[in-house]
Amino acid sequence: MKRKFADLHLCLNPKDPNSTPRIMAKAAALGYDLIAVPLNPDIPEAEISKFKSICNDAGADFSSRVDLTPKTRKQLMFQLRKLRRKFEVICVQCENKEVARQAAKDRRVDLLSFPFLDFRDRFFDWAEAELASNSLAALEVDTKPLLLLDGSKRIRLLSTLRREISIAREFHVPVVVSSGVAKEMLLRKPREVAAFASLLGFDEASALNTVSTIPSNIALRNREKLSCGFVAPGIRVVKEGADC
Amino acid sequence: MKRVKRRYLALQLETEEEASQREFLDTVWAAITTLYGEHGASQTGLALIDFNDQKKTALIRVSLSMLQQVRASLASVTQINGKEAALHVVAISGTIKSLKKNIS
């Protein structure tokens, strides 16, 4: 069966709205079947539908995503309560340990993301992985910093990511590799991203899963949960009314 | 002596300006050397088979055992001669004949 590739972190340039159809078309042409774009939490439903139609015209499926950057545990809980029913993918940018731990154990969080330049603020350790393994959260790795950094900064980032990914694999925490780019020139084909992921300690099959099966499953699982007939995993309302 | 298995890669260059064959090859070697060092680069068996600066395509040959590493290096290219660029693998094949058949 043909693999379906997904990029859960395709950024849009807010200063150039005309670039949106272009970058989506480029991603679809490069072989992505599903694209998730981080949106403003206050975005109206009509705007999301507009993005969806642009993406569908380009030949790819669209998933709405929101990036949360809470400062405290309480803020995170509040934002999750408010936004979980609106977006298909929720990513938490963990800027401190308190938020990182809460995000890892909360089943409403899909992706955990850490600052790529501030190595002391990357809290993906054994404890974080253990918490994440009991919830549904996956670790997100962007290729953008790996493409743009060079020298000692890239060496350090590669070494940190390799350590984090080995911890994640030990605790069976899924890893998602996304682009995180807003420029067409920095977009790469999914198989090239998978080859890049092999730098982080993945074998060929696992590297391909990080850009196909794992991100697709996250989006599809949440889409099902957000659909109107959903009751619980495996249970759906198929018919309603007096004759049931 | 065991025969070395090879793969042929068809590449598409995405550049703002035209790049020469020399610039392209220097960029690829630099990318491989940066990621895997000179020892790793020596194992790739990289050779340029064909380069078309008009169509911005290239055909290279690499050793099968280093294919994944070469793909990673090609993906890491963001500039050719100081200008923004990207290299995309269009097709991979075991022979030049079937590669040309695949891309035509």
Short mmCIF file of N, CA, C and O in Angstrom, two decimals, chain A residues 2 26-27 31 58 69 75 81 92 106 120 129-130 139 145 149 186 195 216 232 239:
data_model
loop_
_atom_site.label_atom_id
_atom_site.label_comp_id
_atom_site.label_asym_id
_atom_site.label_seq_id
_atom_site.Cartn_x
_atom_site.Cartn_y
_atom_site.Cartn_z
N LYS A 2 0.45 2.24 -0.78
CA LYS A 2 1.24 3.47 -0.89
C LYS A 2 1.19 4.25 0.43
O LYS A 2 0.12 4.40 1.03
N LYS A 26 3.02 23.74 -3.40
CA LYS A 26 4.38 23.20 -3.46
C LYS A 26 4.48 21.94 -2.59
O LYS A 26 5.05 20.93 -3.01
N ALA A 27 3.91 22.04 -1.37
CA ALA A 27 3.95 20.87 -0.47
C ALA A 27 3.23 19.68 -1.09
O ALA A 27 3.72 18.54 -1.03
N GLY A 31 4.74 15.82 -2.63
CA GLY A 31 4.29 14.47 -2.25
C GLY A 31 3.60 14.38 -0.90
O GLY A 31 3.36 13.27 -0.42
N ALA A 58 -5.16 22.30 -3.98
CA ALA A 58 -3.75 21.96 -4.29
C ALA A 58 -3.55 20.44 -4.36
O ALA A 58 -2.52 19.97 -4.83
N THR A 69 1.54 28.37 23.74
CA THR A 69 2.79 28.70 24.45
C THR A 69 2.43 29.22 25.85
O THR A 69 2.65 30.40 26.14
N GLN A 75 -2.56 28.03 32.83
CA GLN A 75 -2.83 28.63 31.51
C GLN A 75 -3.00 27.53 30.46
O GLN A 75 -3.88 27.62 29.62
N ARG A 81 -8.86 23.48 27.43
CA ARG A 81 -10.31 23.40 27.62
C ARG A 81 -11.03 24.21 26.53
O ARG A 81 -12.03 23.79 26.00
N VAL A 92 2.03 21.87 22.01
CA VAL A 92 2.41 22.73 23.14
C VAL A 92 3.90 23.02 23.04
O VAL A 92 4.73 22.11 22.99
N ASP A 106 -1.12 15.20 29.78
CA ASP A 106 -2.49 15.52 29.38
C ASP A 106 -2.85 14.83 28.06
O ASP A 106 -2.14 15.02 27.07
N ARG A 120 19.10 24.37 27.39
CA ARG A 120 18.75 24.15 28.80
C ARG A 120 17.24 24.09 29.00
O ARG A 120 16.77 23.62 30.02
N ALA A 129 9.40 11.60 29.19
CA ALA A 129 9.07 10.50 28.28
C ALA A 129 8.13 9.50 28.95
O ALA A 129 7.21 8.98 28.31
N GLU A 130 8.33 9.25 30.23
CA GLU A 130 7.47 8.30 30.95
C GLU A 130 6.05 8.83 31.03
O GLU A 130 5.09 8.09 30.82
N LEU A 139 6.52 13.51 20.35
CA LEU A 139 7.58 14.51 20.33
C LEU A 139 7.72 15.05 18.90
O LEU A 139 7.83 14.27 17.96
N PRO A 145 15.45 24.12 11.78
CA PRO A 145 16.73 24.48 12.40
C PRO A 145 17.89 23.63 11.90
O PRO A 145 19.02 24.11 11.79
N LEU A 149 20.76 26.01 10.63
CA LEU A 149 21.92 26.20 11.52
C LEU A 149 23.15 25.57 10.87
O LEU A 149 23.04 24.69 10.02
N LEU A 186 12.73 26.00 1.33
CA LEU A 186 13.21 25.14 2.42
C LEU A 186 12.38 23.86 2.54
O LEU A 186 12.66 23.02 3.40
N ALA A 195 15.18 10.77 5.20
CA ALA A 195 16.64 10.54 5.15
C ALA A 195 17.34 11.43 6.17
O ALA A 195 18.29 11.02 6.83
N SER A 216 -0.06 11.13 10.32
CA SER A 216 -1.39 10.91 9.73
C SER A 216 -2.35 10.37 10.78
O SER A 216 -3.50 10.81 10.86
N ALA A 232 -17.07 7.35 21.76
CA ALA A 232 -15.83 6.89 22.38
C ALA A 232 -15.07 6.13 21.30
O ALA A 232 -15.67 5.79 20.27
N LYS A 239 -27.44 6.19 14.07
CA LYS A 239 -28.81 6.62 13.78
C LYS A 239 -29.42 7.19 15.05
O LYS A 239 -29.20 6.67 16.14
#
